[in-house]
Coordinates of C-alpha atoms in Angstrom, one line a residue:
Chain A
X101 CA 82.0 394.6 85.5
X102 CA 79.9 392.9 83.2
X103 CA 78.1 389.1 84.1
X104 CA 81.5 387.7 81.0
X105 CA 83.6 389.3 83.2
X106 CA 82.3 387.4 86.4
X107 CA 82.4 384.5 85.0
X108 CA 86.1 384.5 84.8
X109 CA 86.5 385.2 87.7
X110 CA 85.2 383.0 88.8
X111 CA 87.2 381.1 86.1
X112 CA 89.8 381.6 87.9
X113 CA 88.7 381.8 91.2
X114 CA 87.4 377.6 90.3
X115 CA 91.3 376.9 89.3
X116 CA 93.8 378.2 92.3
X117 CA 91.5 376.6 94.7
X118 CA 91.5 373.2 92.9
X119 CA 95.2 374.3 92.9
X120 CA 95.6 374.7 97.4
X121 CA 95.6 372.0 99.1
X122 CA 97.5 369.5 97.6
X123 CA 100.4 367.7 99.5
X124 CA 98.4 366.3 102.5
X125 CA 97.3 362.9 103.7
X126 CA 95.6 361.7 101.3
X127 CA 91.9 361.1 102.5
X128 CA 92.3 365.3 103.3
X129 CA 93.4 366.5 100.0
X130 CA 90.2 363.5 98.7
X131 CA 87.8 365.6 100.5
X132 CA 89.5 369.0 99.6
X133 CA 89.4 368.8 96.4
X134 CA 85.5 366.7 96.1
X135 CA 83.6 369.8 98.8
X136 CA 86.0 372.6 96.5
X137 CA 84.8 371.1 93.4
X138 CA 81.6 371.9 94.1
X139 CA 79.4 374.6 92.1
X140 CA 79.1 377.0 94.2
X141 CA 78.7 380.9 92.6
X142 CA 81.5 381.9 94.6
X143 CA 79.6 385.3 96.0
X144 CA 81.8 385.8 99.4
X145 CA 85.3 386.0 97.0
X146 CA 83.9 388.1 94.7
X147 CA 82.4 390.4 96.8
X148 CA 85.9 390.8 98.6
X149 CA 87.8 391.3 94.5
X150 CA 84.9 393.9 93.4
X151 CA 85.4 395.9 96.2
X152 CA 89.0 395.8 95.9
X153 CA 88.5 396.6 92.4
X154 CA 85.5 399.6 92.8
X155 CA 87.6 401.0 95.6
X156 CA 91.5 400.3 93.9
X157 CA 91.2 399.5 90.0
X158 CA 92.6 396.2 91.0
X159 CA 92.5 392.8 93.2
X160 CA 96.2 391.2 93.0
X161 CA 96.1 392.2 97.0
X162 CA 93.0 391.3 98.3
X163 CA 93.0 387.8 96.3
X164 CA 95.2 385.3 98.4
X165 CA 92.1 386.6 101.0
X166 CA 89.7 385.8 98.7
X167 CA 90.2 382.3 98.6
X168 CA 90.4 382.1 102.2
X169 CA 87.5 383.6 102.8
X170 CA 85.8 380.8 100.0
X171 CA 87.5 378.1 102.3
X172 CA 86.3 379.3 105.1
X173 CA 83.0 379.6 103.6
X174 CA 83.1 376.2 102.8
X175 CA 84.3 374.7 106.2
X176 CA 81.2 376.3 108.1
X177 CA 78.2 374.3 104.9
X178 CA 80.5 371.1 105.6
X179 CA 79.8 371.1 108.9
X180 CA 76.6 372.8 108.7
X181 CA 75.5 370.1 106.6
X182 CA 76.1 367.3 109.5
X183 CA 74.5 370.0 111.9
X184 CA 71.2 369.8 109.3
X185 CA 71.6 366.5 108.3
X186 CA 72.1 367.7 104.7
X187 CA 72.3 364.5 101.5
X188 CA 72.4 366.8 99.1
X189 CA 75.0 370.3 98.6
X190 CA 74.9 372.6 94.9
X191 CA 74.0 368.4 93.3
X192 CA 76.3 366.8 95.4
X193 CA 76.6 364.3 97.8
X194 CA 77.7 366.4 101.5
X195 CA 80.6 364.9 102.8
X196 CA 78.9 363.3 106.0
X197 CA 77.5 360.8 103.5
X198 CA 79.4 360.5 101.2
X199 CA 82.0 358.8 103.6
X200 CA 80.9 359.5 107.0
X201 CA 80.7 361.8 109.8
X202 CA 84.4 361.8 110.9
X203 CA 85.5 362.5 107.6
X204 CA 83.0 365.4 107.4
X205 CA 84.2 367.2 110.4
X206 CA 88.0 366.1 110.1
X207 CA 87.7 368.1 106.7
X208 CA 86.3 370.8 107.9
X209 CA 88.4 371.7 111.4
X210 CA 91.7 371.8 107.7
X211 CA 89.8 373.8 105.9
X212 CA 88.9 375.8 108.1
X213 CA 93.0 375.5 109.7
X214 CA 94.0 375.7 106.2
X215 CA 92.0 379.0 105.6
X216 CA 94.0 380.5 108.6
X217 CA 97.3 379.1 107.0
X218 CA 96.5 380.4 103.6
X219 CA 95.9 384.6 105.4
X220 CA 99.2 384.7 107.4
X221 CA 101.3 382.7 105.4
X222 CA 100.3 386.1 102.8
X223 CA 101.8 388.7 106.2
X224 CA 98.4 390.6 105.3
X225 CA 98.1 392.5 108.2
X226 CA 96.4 392.3 112.5
X227 CA 93.2 394.6 111.1
X228 CA 92.1 391.5 108.4
X229 CA 93.5 389.2 110.5
X230 CA 90.6 390.4 113.0
X231 CA 88.5 390.1 110.8
X232 CA 88.0 387.0 109.6
X233 CA 88.6 386.1 113.0
X234 CA 85.7 387.6 114.2
X235 CA 83.6 386.5 111.6
X236 CA 84.2 382.7 112.4
X237 CA 83.7 383.3 115.8
X238 CA 80.1 384.7 114.9
X239 CA 78.6 382.2 112.0
X240 CA 79.7 379.7 115.1
X241 CA 77.9 382.0 117.6
X242 CA 74.8 382.1 115.1
X243 CA 74.2 378.8 114.4
X244 CA 74.6 378.1 118.2
X245 CA 71.8 380.3 117.5
X246 CA 69.9 379.2 114.5
X247 CA 70.1 376.0 116.5
X248 CA 68.2 376.5 119.6
X249 CA 65.4 378.7 118.2
X250 CA 64.2 375.0 117.2
X251 CA 63.3 374.0 120.3
X252 CA 62.0 377.3 120.7
X253 CA 58.3 378.3 120.4
X254 CA 58.5 381.5 119.6
X255 CA 61.0 384.0 118.5
X256 CA 61.1 387.3 118.5
X257 CA 61.6 389.4 115.1
X258 CA 65.0 391.2 117.2
X259 CA 66.5 387.6 118.1
X260 CA 65.9 386.8 114.3
X261 CA 68.3 389.6 113.0
X262 CA 70.3 389.2 115.9
X263 CA 70.7 385.3 114.6
X264 CA 71.0 385.8 110.8
X265 CA 73.4 389.3 110.6
X266 CA 76.0 386.7 112.5
X267 CA 75.0 383.2 110.9
X268 CA 74.7 384.8 107.7
X269 CA 75.9 388.5 107.5
X270 CA 79.3 388.5 109.2
X271 CA 79.7 386.0 106.4
X272 CA 78.8 388.8 103.5
X273 CA 80.1 392.6 105.7
X274 CA 83.6 390.3 106.4
X275 CA 84.8 389.7 102.6
X276 CA 83.2 393.0 101.5
X277 CA 86.1 394.9 104.5
X278 CA 88.7 392.9 103.9
X279 CA 88.4 394.4 100.0
X280 CA 89.6 397.3 101.5
X281 CA 91.5 396.1 104.4
X282 CA 93.9 394.1 102.0
X283 CA 94.5 397.8 100.7
X284 CA 95.3 399.6 104.4
X285 CA 91.7 401.9 103.2
X286 CA 91.1 404.4 105.7
X287 CA 89.1 402.5 108.2
X288 CA 85.6 404.9 107.9
X289 CA 85.3 403.2 104.8
X290 CA 86.3 399.9 106.0
X291 CA 83.9 399.8 108.8
X292 CA 81.3 401.8 106.7
X293 CA 82.0 398.8 103.9
X294 CA 81.5 396.5 106.8
X295 CA 77.8 397.1 107.8
X296 CA 76.6 397.6 104.3
X297 CA 77.6 394.3 104.4
X298 CA 75.8 393.3 107.3
X299 CA 72.6 395.0 106.6
X300 CA 73.1 393.5 102.7
X301 CA 72.9 390.1 103.8
X302 CA 69.7 390.4 106.3
X303 CA 67.6 391.6 102.7
X304 CA 69.7 387.9 101.1
X305 CA 68.4 385.7 104.0
X306 CA 65.2 387.4 104.4
X307 CA 64.8 386.7 100.8
X308 CA 66.4 383.1 100.7
X309 CA 63.7 382.8 103.3
X310 CA 61.6 384.5 101.5
X311 CA 61.2 382.3 98.3
X312 CA 61.7 379.1 100.3
X313 CA 57.6 379.1 101.5
X314 CA 57.3 381.0 97.5
X315 CA 58.8 378.5 95.2
X316 CA 58.9 376.2 94.2
X317 CA 61.3 372.3 95.1
X318 CA 62.7 372.9 91.7
X319 CA 63.3 376.5 90.7
X320 CA 65.0 376.6 94.5
X321 CA 66.9 373.9 94.2
X322 CA 66.9 372.7 97.4
X323 CA 64.7 370.5 99.6
X324 CA 62.0 373.4 101.4
X325 CA 61.0 370.2 103.8
X326 CA 64.4 370.0 106.1
X327 CA 64.0 373.0 107.3
X328 CA 60.2 373.6 108.4
X329 CA 60.7 370.4 109.8
X330 CA 63.2 370.6 112.1
X331 CA 61.7 373.7 113.6
X332 CA 63.6 376.7 112.2
X333 CA 62.8 379.4 112.8
X334 CA 62.6 381.6 109.0
X335 CA 61.5 384.5 108.7
X336 CA 58.1 384.0 106.9
X337 CA 57.7 382.1 110.2
X338 CA 58.8 384.0 112.8
X339 CA 56.3 387.0 110.9
X340 CA 53.2 384.2 110.8
X341 CA 54.4 383.7 114.4
X342 CA 54.3 387.2 115.5
X343 CA 50.6 387.1 114.0
X344 CA 49.1 384.1 115.3
X345 CA 51.5 382.2 118.3
X346 CA 50.6 378.3 118.1
X347 CA 51.0 379.1 114.1
X348 CA 53.8 376.4 114.7
X349 CA 52.6 374.4 116.4
X350 CA 49.8 374.2 114.3
X351 CA 51.3 373.8 111.1
X352 CA 53.2 371.1 112.1
X353 CA 50.2 368.8 113.3
X354 CA 50.4 368.1 109.4
X355 CA 52.4 366.1 108.3
X356 CA 52.6 366.5 104.4
X357 CA 55.7 369.3 103.8
X358 CA 53.8 370.4 100.7
X359 CA 50.6 371.0 102.6
X360 CA 52.4 372.4 106.1
X361 CA 53.8 375.1 102.8
X362 CA 50.2 375.6 101.1
X363 CA 49.1 377.3 104.8
X364 CA 52.0 378.6 105.2
X365 CA 51.8 380.9 102.2
X366 CA 47.9 380.9 102.7
X367 CA 48.2 382.8 106.1
X368 CA 51.2 385.0 104.2
X369 CA 48.9 386.1 101.4
X370 CA 45.6 386.6 104.2
X371 CA 48.2 388.9 105.9
X372 CA 49.6 391.0 103.7
X373 CA 53.1 389.0 104.5
X374 CA 55.0 389.2 101.2
X375 CA 54.1 393.2 100.9
X376 CA 56.2 392.8 105.0
X377 CA 58.6 391.3 103.9
X378 CA 59.6 392.5 100.7
X379 CA 59.3 395.8 102.2
X380 CA 61.5 395.3 104.8
X381 CA 64.4 392.9 101.7
X382 CA 64.1 397.2 100.6
X383 CA 64.6 398.2 104.7
X384 CA 67.7 396.3 104.8
X385 CA 69.1 397.6 101.4
X386 CA 68.2 401.1 101.8
X387 CA 70.0 400.6 104.8
X388 CA 73.5 398.6 103.3
X389 CA 73.4 401.8 100.5
X390 CA 72.8 404.9 103.4
X391 CA 76.7 403.7 104.8
X392 CA 78.5 403.7 101.4
X393 CA 76.9 406.8 99.4
X394 CA 80.5 409.0 101.2
X395 CA 82.6 406.4 99.3
X396 CA 84.5 407.4 96.1
X397 CA 84.4 404.7 93.8
X398 CA 86.3 403.9 90.9
X399 CA 84.2 402.5 89.2
X400 CA 80.6 400.3 89.8
X401 CA 81.8 396.6 89.4
X402 CA 81.2 395.9 93.2
X403 CA 77.5 398.4 93.2
X404 CA 76.6 396.2 89.6
X405 CA 77.7 392.8 91.3
X406 CA 75.0 393.3 94.9
X407 CA 72.0 394.6 92.2
X408 CA 72.7 392.0 90.9
X409 CA 72.1 389.0 93.5
X410 CA 69.2 391.6 94.7
X411 CA 67.5 390.4 91.6
X412 CA 67.8 386.8 92.0
X413 CA 64.7 384.7 91.6
X414 CA 66.2 381.8 92.9
Chain B
X272 CA 109.2 375.7 140.5
X273 CA 108.3 373.6 143.0
X274 CA 105.0 371.0 143.1
X275 CA 103.3 373.5 144.6
X276 CA 103.8 376.6 142.3
X277 CA 102.8 374.8 139.8
X278 CA 99.0 373.0 141.3
X279 CA 98.9 377.4 142.0
X280 CA 99.7 378.7 138.4
X281 CA 97.1 375.8 137.2
X282 CA 94.5 376.8 139.7
X283 CA 94.6 380.9 137.9
X284 CA 94.4 378.9 134.2
X285 CA 91.6 377.3 135.5
X286 CA 89.3 380.3 137.1
X287 CA 90.9 382.1 134.1
X288 CA 90.0 379.2 131.4
X289 CA 86.4 379.9 133.6
X290 CA 85.6 383.1 133.1
X291 CA 86.6 383.8 129.1
X292 CA 83.7 382.5 127.5
X293 CA 80.4 384.5 129.3
X294 CA 78.7 386.5 127.0
X295 CA 77.7 383.9 123.8
X296 CA 74.5 381.9 122.9
X297 CA 74.3 380.1 126.7
X298 CA 74.5 376.9 124.0
X299 CA 77.9 377.4 123.6
X300 CA 78.4 379.7 126.6
X301 CA 77.1 376.4 128.5
X302 CA 78.5 373.5 126.7
X303 CA 82.4 375.5 127.3
X304 CA 82.4 375.9 130.8
X305 CA 81.4 372.2 130.7
X306 CA 84.5 371.0 128.6
X307 CA 86.9 373.6 129.8
X308 CA 85.9 372.3 133.2
X309 CA 87.3 369.9 132.8
X310 CA 90.1 368.2 134.7
X311 CA 92.7 368.3 132.2
X312 CA 96.4 369.1 133.1
X313 CA 96.7 372.1 131.3
X314 CA 100.2 370.9 130.4
X315 CA 100.1 372.7 127.0
X316 CA 99.8 375.9 128.9
X317 CA 102.3 375.4 131.3
X318 CA 104.5 374.9 129.2
X319 CA 104.1 378.2 127.3
X320 CA 105.1 380.1 130.8
X321 CA 107.6 377.6 132.0
X322 CA 109.6 378.4 128.5
X323 CA 108.6 382.5 128.9
X324 CA 109.9 382.3 133.3
X325 CA 112.9 380.0 132.5
X326 CA 114.0 382.3 129.2
X327 CA 113.2 386.1 131.0
X328 CA 112.1 385.8 135.2
X329 CA 108.2 386.4 133.8
X330 CA 105.2 385.1 131.8
X331 CA 102.8 388.0 130.9
X332 CA 103.2 389.0 127.6
X333 CA 102.4 385.0 126.8
X334 CA 99.9 384.5 129.6
X335 CA 96.7 385.3 127.0
X336 CA 98.6 382.9 124.7
X337 CA 99.2 379.8 126.8
X338 CA 94.3 379.5 127.0
X339 CA 94.2 380.1 123.7
X340 CA 96.7 376.9 123.5
X341 CA 94.4 375.2 126.1
X342 CA 91.4 375.4 124.1
X343 CA 92.9 375.4 120.9
X344 CA 94.3 371.8 122.7
X345 CA 90.6 371.1 123.8
X346 CA 88.8 371.6 120.2
X347 CA 90.9 369.1 119.2
X348 CA 89.5 366.8 122.1
X349 CA 86.4 367.5 121.5
X350 CA 86.4 366.9 118.2
X351 CA 88.3 363.9 117.7
X352 CA 86.1 362.3 120.8
X353 CA 82.8 361.9 118.3
X354 CA 85.5 360.6 115.9
X355 CA 86.9 357.9 117.8
X356 CA 83.2 357.6 119.7
X357 CA 84.9 357.7 123.3
X358 CA 82.9 358.3 125.8
X359 CA 84.9 359.6 129.2
X360 CA 87.6 362.8 129.0
X361 CA 88.5 363.2 132.2
X362 CA 86.2 361.3 133.7
X363 CA 83.3 363.5 132.3
X364 CA 81.2 362.0 129.6
X365 CA 81.7 363.4 126.0
X366 CA 80.3 366.4 125.1
X367 CA 78.5 363.9 122.3
X368 CA 77.2 361.4 124.7
X369 CA 75.8 363.5 127.1
X370 CA 74.6 366.0 124.7
X371 CA 74.5 365.4 121.0
X372 CA 77.3 365.3 118.5
X373 CA 75.8 368.5 116.4
X374 CA 76.9 370.5 119.2
X375 CA 80.0 368.2 119.7
X376 CA 80.9 369.7 116.8
X377 CA 80.0 373.4 116.9
X378 CA 81.5 373.6 120.4
X379 CA 85.1 372.8 118.6
X380 CA 83.9 375.1 116.5
X381 CA 83.4 378.4 118.5
X382 CA 86.1 376.9 121.1
X383 CA 88.5 377.2 117.7
X384 CA 88.0 380.2 116.5
X385 CA 87.8 381.7 120.5
X386 CA 91.4 380.8 120.6
X387 CA 92.0 382.4 117.4
X388 CA 89.8 385.5 118.7
X389 CA 91.8 385.5 121.8
X390 CA 94.7 385.9 119.4
X391 CA 94.3 389.0 117.6
X392 CA 92.4 390.9 120.7
X393 CA 96.0 390.4 122.2
X394 CA 97.5 392.0 119.6
X395 CA 100.0 389.2 119.3
X396 CA 103.3 389.4 116.7
X397 CA 102.4 387.5 113.3
X398 CA 105.4 385.2 114.1
X399 CA 103.1 383.3 116.8
X400 CA 100.3 383.9 115.3
X401 CA 101.9 382.3 112.7
X402 CA 103.3 379.5 114.6
X403 CA 99.4 379.1 116.5
X404 CA 98.1 378.5 112.8
X405 CA 100.7 375.6 112.1
X406 CA 99.5 373.9 114.5
X407 CA 96.8 374.1 113.8
X408 CA 97.6 372.4 110.3
X409 CA 99.3 370.2 111.9
X410 CA 97.0 368.3 114.1
X411 CA 94.1 368.3 111.5
X412 CA 96.8 366.0 109.1
X413 CA 98.3 364.1 111.6
X414 CA 94.5 362.8 113.3
X415 CA 93.6 362.4 109.4
X416 CA 96.7 360.1 109.4
X417 CA 96.3 358.4 112.5
X418 CA 92.0 357.3 110.9
X419 CA 94.1 356.3 107.3
X420 CA 96.2 354.2 109.2
X421 CA 93.1 352.3 111.4
X422 CA 92.5 350.7 107.5
X423 CA 96.5 349.1 106.7
X424 CA 97.5 345.9 107.6
X425 CA 100.9 348.0 107.5
X426 CA 102.6 351.4 108.4
X427 CA 106.7 352.3 108.7
X428 CA 107.8 352.7 111.5
X429 CA 108.7 356.6 109.6
X430 CA 105.4 356.9 109.4
X431 CA 104.2 356.1 112.9
X432 CA 107.1 359.1 113.6
X433 CA 104.8 361.5 110.8
X434 CA 102.0 360.8 112.0
X435 CA 102.6 361.4 116.2
X436 CA 104.8 364.2 115.2
X437 CA 102.1 366.0 113.5
X438 CA 99.3 365.0 115.2
X439 CA 101.0 364.9 119.3
X440 CA 104.5 366.4 118.4
X441 CA 102.5 370.2 117.7
X442 CA 101.0 370.5 120.0
X443 CA 103.6 370.6 122.8
X444 CA 106.3 372.5 119.8
X445 CA 104.1 375.4 119.4
X446 CA 103.2 375.8 123.1
X447 CA 106.9 376.3 124.4
X448 CA 107.5 378.1 120.5
X449 CA 105.1 380.8 121.7
X450 CA 106.9 380.8 125.6
X451 CA 109.5 382.8 123.4
X452 CA 108.0 384.8 120.5
X453 CA 105.1 386.0 123.1
X454 CA 109.1 388.2 123.8
X455 CA 110.3 388.4 120.7
X456 CA 113.7 385.5 121.1
X457 CA 116.1 385.8 118.9
X458 CA 114.4 383.3 116.0
X459 CA 117.4 381.5 116.7
X460 CA 116.8 380.1 120.0
X461 CA 112.8 379.7 118.8
X462 CA 114.1 377.9 116.3
X463 CA 115.1 375.3 118.5
X464 CA 112.8 375.4 121.3
X465 CA 110.3 374.3 118.7
X466 CA 112.1 371.3 117.8
X467 CA 112.7 370.1 122.1
X468 CA 108.7 370.1 121.8
X469 CA 108.1 368.4 118.7
X470 CA 111.4 366.1 120.4
X471 CA 109.9 365.5 123.1
X472 CA 106.0 365.0 122.2
X473 CA 107.6 362.2 119.7
X474 CA 108.9 360.8 123.0
X475 CA 105.7 361.8 125.3
X476 CA 104.0 359.4 122.7
X477 CA 105.5 356.8 122.3
X478 CA 105.7 356.5 126.2
X479 CA 101.5 357.0 126.2
X480 CA 101.4 354.4 123.9
X481 CA 103.7 351.9 125.8
X482 CA 101.7 352.6 128.4
X483 CA 98.6 351.6 127.5
X484 CA 99.8 348.6 127.1
X485 CA 101.5 348.4 129.4
X486 CA 99.7 349.2 132.6
X487 CA 96.6 347.8 133.9
X488 CA 93.6 350.3 133.1
X489 CA 93.5 351.1 136.7
X490 CA 96.6 352.7 136.6
X491 CA 96.1 354.6 132.7
X492 CA 92.2 355.9 133.7
X493 CA 91.3 355.3 130.1
X494 CA 90.0 352.1 128.6
X495 CA 92.4 350.4 126.8
X496 CA 90.2 349.6 124.4
X497 CA 89.2 351.1 122.2
X498 CA 92.3 351.8 120.1
X499 CA 93.3 348.5 120.1
X500 CA 90.0 347.5 118.6
X501 CA 89.6 350.6 116.1
X502 CA 92.9 349.0 114.5
X503 CA 95.1 352.1 116.0
X504 CA 98.3 352.1 114.9
X505 CA 100.2 353.2 117.9
X506 CA 103.7 352.3 118.8
X507 CA 104.0 348.2 120.1
X508 CA 102.1 347.7 117.1
X509 CA 104.2 348.9 114.7
X510 CA 107.2 347.2 117.1
X511 CA 105.2 343.8 116.4
X512 CA 104.2 344.2 113.0
X513 CA 107.7 344.9 111.8
X514 CA 108.3 341.0 113.1
X515 CA 105.1 339.6 111.7
X516 CA 103.2 341.4 109.6
X517 CA 100.0 339.6 110.3
X518 CA 100.5 340.2 113.8
X519 CA 97.5 342.3 113.8
X520 CA 95.2 340.4 112.1
X521 CA 96.4 337.7 114.2
X522 CA 95.3 338.8 117.5
X523 CA 92.0 340.4 116.4
X524 CA 90.6 337.2 116.0
X525 CA 90.8 337.2 119.6
X526 CA 87.3 339.0 120.4
X527 CA 88.9 339.5 124.1
X528 CA 90.3 342.9 124.9
X529 CA 92.6 342.1 127.7
X530 CA 93.7 338.8 126.5
X531 CA 94.5 340.7 122.9
X532 CA 96.1 343.3 125.4
X533 CA 97.8 340.0 127.2
X534 CA 98.8 338.3 123.4
X535 CA 101.1 341.5 123.0
X536 CA 102.7 342.1 126.3
X537 CA 104.1 338.2 126.3
X538 CA 105.0 339.3 122.8
X539 CA 106.8 342.6 123.5
X540 CA 108.7 341.0 126.4
X541 CA 109.6 337.8 124.2
X542 CA 111.0 339.7 122.0
X543 CA 112.7 342.5 123.7
X544 CA 110.3 344.9 122.3
X545 CA 110.2 347.3 125.8
X546 CA 113.7 347.1 125.8
X547 CA 113.5 348.6 122.7
X548 CA 111.2 350.9 123.6
X549 CA 112.8 352.4 126.4
X550 CA 115.7 353.2 124.5
X551 CA 113.8 355.0 121.9
X552 CA 112.7 357.1 124.3
X553 CA 115.8 357.8 125.3
X554 CA 117.1 358.4 122.1
X555 CA 114.3 361.3 121.6
X556 CA 114.5 363.3 125.2
X557 CA 118.9 363.2 124.5
X558 CA 117.5 364.3 121.2
X559 CA 115.4 367.1 122.4
X560 CA 118.1 368.5 125.6
X561 CA 120.2 368.6 122.8
X562 CA 118.9 371.4 120.7
X563 CA 119.0 373.3 123.8
X564 CA 121.6 373.3 125.2
X565 CA 122.9 376.4 124.8
X566 CA 120.5 378.0 125.4
X567 CA 120.9 381.1 128.1
X568 CA 117.5 380.0 131.1
X569 CA 117.2 382.1 133.5
X570 CA 116.1 378.9 135.4
X571 CA 115.6 375.4 135.6
X572 CA 112.0 375.8 135.3
X573 CA 111.3 374.3 132.0
X574 CA 114.0 371.2 132.7
X575 CA 112.1 370.9 136.0
X576 CA 108.5 370.5 134.5
X577 CA 110.2 368.3 131.5
X578 CA 111.6 366.2 133.6
X579 CA 109.0 365.7 136.0
X580 CA 106.5 365.0 132.8
X581 CA 109.9 362.5 131.5
X582 CA 109.0 360.7 135.0
X583 CA 105.5 359.9 135.1
X584 CA 104.3 356.4 135.1
X585 CA 100.4 357.0 134.5

């Protein structure tokens, strides 16, 4: 699948998301459409559709589920933005900032409700519904762990991997799994695709954490400040802490976040942590592709898309 | 079913809710159990179980769904308490007050996730899942309308009935419907039971709104202040406004809430609105029982319980 085809698919998804919730209370419809008109890359529904396409040459059966998944993802963003006190998302003012916290809580709840309503209305099979619901609970638990870690001085690598598996990977693995479950694939294939997704989800998250420290804010298009100042345990912090248990305490004595980032970068380069991180990312990608090497795909669309995501540098 | 049997059933529900979420992140498990140990009357799961019992003489098949319903109900309470800035719920400090808003948002999300996970794990049929999900969306929309009405000067009776049907009645009707759907009842019976629930839900809400004005805070065990000061459109307010379009504006000039309540009471009695409200409650109960008159119940447990709820005066 060419880049142009991805762009066409994104446009189709955007157009359909724009029409999906129009007959509800005016306040919900307005905020729903505000959120869904954000400039997200629609990675999760694309993963669902491209999985179906690579397995079965088409995606008609998984299309409604793909839309539900994107709405679910956006529900998590709206609530996370309240919890993390973020002001911008995809270049737009967040809901709780533009309106208020009650509005943001309620539209998040309604988006979640709408997403599972889409699934039941489309009469999907029980395995698909189960996969969706399991990811939902995992995401909540991952977010809880992420918040717990903010107040922990020291977090092990395994605790971190468990947290990002729940918080990030499930929302990558489930969309891929559902691309196969909506066509009633053999369960061994669905399971392998799910595990493929868990591994690439971890690679993505580590890559994101790494870029957050190594890029300038302009490239990353995101404030670098909030995560570090909140005490978030990102992968570079985990590794720095492994070498020096008092690392986070030390850097947080500094109040200038740009200086903090420079200190982290210097410490990482000195201890070759950049090399270690790149190796870890490769390890997870290798693990991921191992899971699916026995699957007979009819085309390379899914793999090409994942490789494209792998190469992104912002 | 005697009162003692209801109490035994409540104890069983409480014990099982206490065990249902123990292996998650510590912060979630703690808040989950804090919320579920609240002194709720478990009306919704009781409605589910008693519907099954009155139709089929047992409730084993609907039991897990009944627990899921109580968890769903408590999710709505946790998020509503944030939105309405309430400090107490069932005599306990609310989650956002005891911890903070992010904690309350997240535990609400996790409770919702847990409730639909219970349903999928128990492998319920699609009709049951659909009924559950429809109620979830209705509750969000009802809450949105309730918030919209706070800023509206004038709300019609029909707008009010639509709002409480979504906000309150669906979470009465769905539990009753699910008591029958978990046993694959004929769809005409499930539909009639659902409509029965919508009507008694409206009767309950009007009764609550009425008691809120007519009772002293001691009896109602709830702060009377917040609803009126927030500009909530409860049924007495709707009827007062129907007679005098500027009624709410006028009373809110007064800053003393006790005095406001006395003014409302006086206005209601002068215009015989108390009689009108009692008539409306009776009308909805009559409508409700009409829906189920053709259903062959094996016992009176459901009807006795609903009649008991009807008679409550606090």
